[in-house]
Amino acid sequence: MHITNKRHQEQATARWPALPLEAWKDTCQTLHLWTQVIGKVRLVLSPSINHWWHVPFYLTARGSTTSPIPSHGPTDRTFEVLFAFIDHHLLIATSDGATQAIPLVARSVASFYQESLATLQTLGIEVTINTLPCEVPNPIPFEQDERHASYDPFYAQCFWQTLVQTEMVLKHYRSFFLGKSSPIHVFWGSFDLALSFFSGRPAPERKGADRITREAYSHEVISCGFWPGDERFPTPAFYSYTAPAPPGIESASLLPAAASYNRELG
């Protein structure tokens, strides 16, 4: 599938396309859940890395990829899953040359989940995942979710293009830092593009934190990136946060002038 409307094509490939959440909210929610299906495959099969760096996606010139994942089969193959946002398909490729493509079209999360895992199985990749979505309100197990079933290729491409442009800015920003920093990656739980810088010091333990939060914030960190928004903050935004937050951060002077501190999101 390609975007055939010339005006839409020009807008989708603009350096900074408009991305009002209200215009693509249904697609955003569906795509978020699709990425969780594939992200959980990577989570199950990939060796652990600190701060959950073994689970995100990475941007490419065509879309967003898992990077190679060990299949744990008898042949020791790897495989990679790419959300292609120019051609609008999900491409699964193995290190022995096999490929399968699934069209990215308007369809339910349940349908996407079933076909994705069935396609992996035809390639000899057996995996069982936890089908309850993460970090979303009122989660519906993937195999039961017929509610989220939207896909607008125009806005999917606009979202990816925004991530691509943001990544280039973050790469330049990171180049001045000599300490420990993260890859620039797309987290499928929070559905954002993120870059993190670490001081090297352990952070105080968070009381009552779940294991995901404990590992993510085990050390002092400043993170920044881009987020498309959700019901709590229904507009796309560049963000930055510090954990643990230093005293007085909520009243600190901010630049640019449009920046503000959000108490709900921290």
XYZ file of C-alpha atoms in Angstrom:
266
model
C 0.000 0.000 0.000
C 1.211 3.504 -0.838
C -0.256 6.946 -0.226
C -1.680 7.836 -3.638
C -2.967 11.352 -2.916
C -0.168 13.695 -4.046
C -0.921 16.332 -1.427
C -0.982 13.735 1.334
C 2.277 12.257 0.056
C 3.948 15.667 0.188
C 2.617 16.278 3.696
C 3.627 12.833 4.965
C 7.189 13.280 3.726
C 7.552 16.844 5.015
C 10.364 17.258 7.517
C 7.940 18.087 10.329
C 4.436 17.007 9.290
C 1.420 18.137 11.290
C 0.393 15.428 13.747
C -2.693 16.540 15.715
C -3.633 13.645 17.970
C -7.364 14.169 17.470
C -6.971 13.528 13.727
C -5.361 10.107 14.160
C -6.201 9.057 17.716
C -7.805 5.763 16.649
C -4.871 4.875 14.396
C -2.418 5.884 17.127
C -4.068 3.607 19.675
C -4.257 0.676 17.258
C -0.666 1.083 16.082
C 0.498 1.353 19.689
C -1.066 -2.027 20.444
C 0.297 -3.629 17.263
C 3.804 -2.586 18.296
C 3.199 -4.158 21.697
C 2.414 -7.499 20.042
C 5.756 -7.495 18.228
C 7.594 -5.859 21.110
C 6.546 -8.638 23.449
C 7.972 -11.169 21.004
C 11.307 -9.384 21.271
C 10.969 -9.200 25.066
C 10.511 -12.969 25.383
C 13.315 -14.012 23.028
C 16.032 -11.388 23.588
C 18.738 -11.514 26.277
C 18.198 -8.920 28.997
C 19.982 -5.555 28.946
C 19.929 -2.964 31.720
C 17.027 -0.486 31.782
C 15.011 -2.759 29.429
C 17.139 -1.785 26.437
C 16.565 -5.228 24.931
C 12.894 -4.508 24.168
C 12.506 -1.254 22.149
C 12.409 -0.634 18.410
C 14.899 1.353 16.316
C 14.217 3.658 13.391
C 15.292 2.864 9.837
C 14.980 4.610 6.469
C 11.776 2.611 5.887
C 10.141 2.337 9.284
C 10.787 0.889 12.733
C 12.562 -2.395 13.459
C 13.164 -4.822 16.289
C 16.755 -5.409 15.118
C 17.860 -9.090 14.921
C 16.239 -11.367 17.515
C 17.514 -14.879 18.348
C 14.939 -17.480 17.330
C 16.167 -20.099 19.837
C 15.407 -22.791 17.269
C 17.581 -25.748 16.270
C 19.332 -23.745 13.516
C 20.323 -20.739 15.666
C 18.779 -18.331 13.183
C 17.962 -14.732 13.938
C 14.966 -12.834 12.651
C 13.910 -9.221 12.408
C 10.492 -7.580 12.288
C 10.050 -4.250 10.504
C 7.045 -1.952 10.559
C 7.458 -0.446 7.077
C 5.712 2.919 7.041
C 6.392 3.775 3.400
C 5.148 0.492 1.920
C 2.782 -0.123 4.861
C 3.470 -3.720 5.668
C 4.983 -5.732 8.482
C 8.069 -7.511 7.163
C 9.462 -10.546 8.975
C 12.883 -11.637 7.697
C 15.135 -14.455 8.911
C 18.909 -14.762 8.698
C 18.611 -17.753 6.347
C 16.815 -15.679 3.708
C 13.125 -16.340 4.376
C 10.699 -13.408 4.379
C 6.997 -12.920 4.997
C 4.983 -9.696 4.710
C 1.703 -8.779 6.376
C -0.171 -5.722 5.007
C -0.684 -2.862 7.439
C -4.358 -2.076 6.885
C -7.341 -1.283 9.078
C -7.837 -4.450 11.110
C -8.401 -5.393 14.722
C -5.636 -5.989 17.228
C -6.956 -9.546 17.586
C -6.563 -10.161 13.843
C -3.076 -8.610 13.783
C -1.989 -10.670 16.786
C -3.258 -13.925 15.296
C -1.684 -13.401 11.873
C 1.627 -12.126 13.251
C 2.177 -15.122 15.520
C 0.915 -17.534 12.862
C 3.371 -16.056 10.357
C 6.231 -16.421 12.815
C 5.192 -20.034 13.275
C 5.296 -20.694 9.516
C 8.889 -19.449 9.626
C 9.682 -21.937 12.385
C 9.674 -19.354 15.177
C 7.706 -20.544 18.196
C 6.946 -17.945 20.852
C 4.339 -17.419 23.552
C 3.760 -13.910 24.873
C 1.782 -12.262 27.651
C -1.176 -10.897 25.703
C -2.223 -8.200 28.177
C -1.105 -4.762 26.904
C 1.208 -2.617 29.032
C 0.901 1.029 30.063
C -2.555 1.594 28.553
C -5.837 2.256 30.386
C -8.393 -0.553 30.520
C -6.205 -3.094 28.693
C -7.874 -5.748 26.548
C -5.963 -8.990 25.847
C -4.708 -8.951 22.264
C -6.672 -12.024 21.224
C -9.917 -10.406 22.427
C -9.419 -6.863 21.151
C -11.828 -6.147 18.304
C -12.270 -2.544 19.473
C -9.010 -1.087 18.180
C -9.071 -1.601 14.412
C -7.962 1.607 12.667
C -5.049 2.318 10.359
C -4.610 5.533 8.391
C -1.410 5.153 6.332
C -1.067 8.911 5.972
C -0.846 9.558 9.708
C 1.205 6.431 10.355
C 3.785 7.785 7.920
C 3.570 11.281 9.438
C 4.254 9.797 12.879
C 7.252 7.839 11.645
C 8.604 10.866 9.756
C 8.362 12.931 12.940
C 10.317 10.258 14.811
C 12.981 10.228 12.080
C 13.458 13.987 12.303
C 13.496 13.895 16.094
C 16.097 11.135 16.083
C 18.470 13.285 14.014
C 18.137 16.120 16.531
C 18.737 13.742 19.443
C 21.807 12.223 17.771
C 23.379 15.657 17.547
C 22.368 16.452 21.133
C 23.871 13.203 22.426
C 27.184 13.784 20.641
C 28.292 16.279 23.306
C 27.856 13.830 26.204
C 30.730 11.519 27.156
C 29.039 9.470 29.879
C 26.610 6.579 29.700
C 23.687 7.216 27.379
C 21.022 5.010 25.880
C 20.383 4.184 22.257
C 17.730 6.388 20.672
C 14.844 3.970 20.660
C 11.066 3.623 20.493
C 9.521 2.177 23.634
C 6.339 0.312 22.773
C 4.961 0.527 26.313
C 4.850 4.316 26.568
C 4.938 4.674 22.743
C 7.616 7.349 22.624
C 11.024 7.984 21.120
C 13.491 8.277 23.978
C 17.102 9.128 24.783
C 18.495 8.849 28.316
C 21.623 10.193 30.006
C 22.982 8.711 33.237
C 25.051 10.324 35.992
C 26.656 7.022 36.961
C 25.173 7.097 40.457
C 22.546 4.620 41.714
C 19.123 6.126 42.362
C 17.256 5.695 45.657
C 14.969 2.685 45.547
C 11.374 3.564 44.692
C 9.032 2.228 47.333
C 6.251 0.121 45.866
C 7.706 0.237 42.358
C 7.015 -2.693 40.051
C 9.940 -4.551 38.510
C 9.704 -2.602 35.247
C 9.979 0.739 37.026
C 12.673 -0.514 39.411
C 14.933 -1.563 36.545
C 14.200 1.457 34.351
C 15.058 3.920 37.127
C 17.759 2.051 39.006
C 20.241 4.889 38.345
C 19.995 8.675 38.188
C 18.740 9.609 34.748
C 17.610 12.467 32.537
C 15.440 11.348 29.615
C 14.091 13.288 26.662
C 12.286 12.562 23.431
C 9.022 12.804 21.514
C 5.565 11.508 22.396
C 2.367 11.649 20.293
C 0.175 12.321 23.346
C -2.739 10.447 24.889
C -5.946 11.135 26.818
C -4.006 12.769 29.683
C -2.167 15.204 27.388
C -3.906 15.150 23.996
C -1.258 16.816 21.879
C 2.145 15.714 20.564
C 5.059 16.953 22.632
C 8.783 16.980 23.072
C 9.502 16.067 26.674
C 12.236 15.813 29.254
C 12.181 14.486 32.804
C 14.701 13.847 35.546
C 14.557 10.902 37.933
C 14.795 11.311 40.802
C 13.493 14.849 40.352
C 15.737 17.439 42.051
C 14.076 19.859 44.499
C 12.587 22.914 42.806
C 12.515 21.497 39.298
C 8.818 22.310 38.926
C 9.545 26.047 39.310
C 12.759 26.190 37.281
C 13.005 28.544 34.300
C 12.428 26.707 31.029
C 13.364 27.272 27.409
C 11.918 27.661 24.852
C 9.100 29.924 26.000
C 6.435 27.389 24.987
C 7.834 24.789 27.415
C 6.019 24.129 30.685
C 6.131 21.761 33.649
C 3.319 19.198 33.812
C 2.642 18.047 37.370
C 0.478 15.096 36.327
C 3.079 13.629 34.000
C 6.074 14.723 36.069
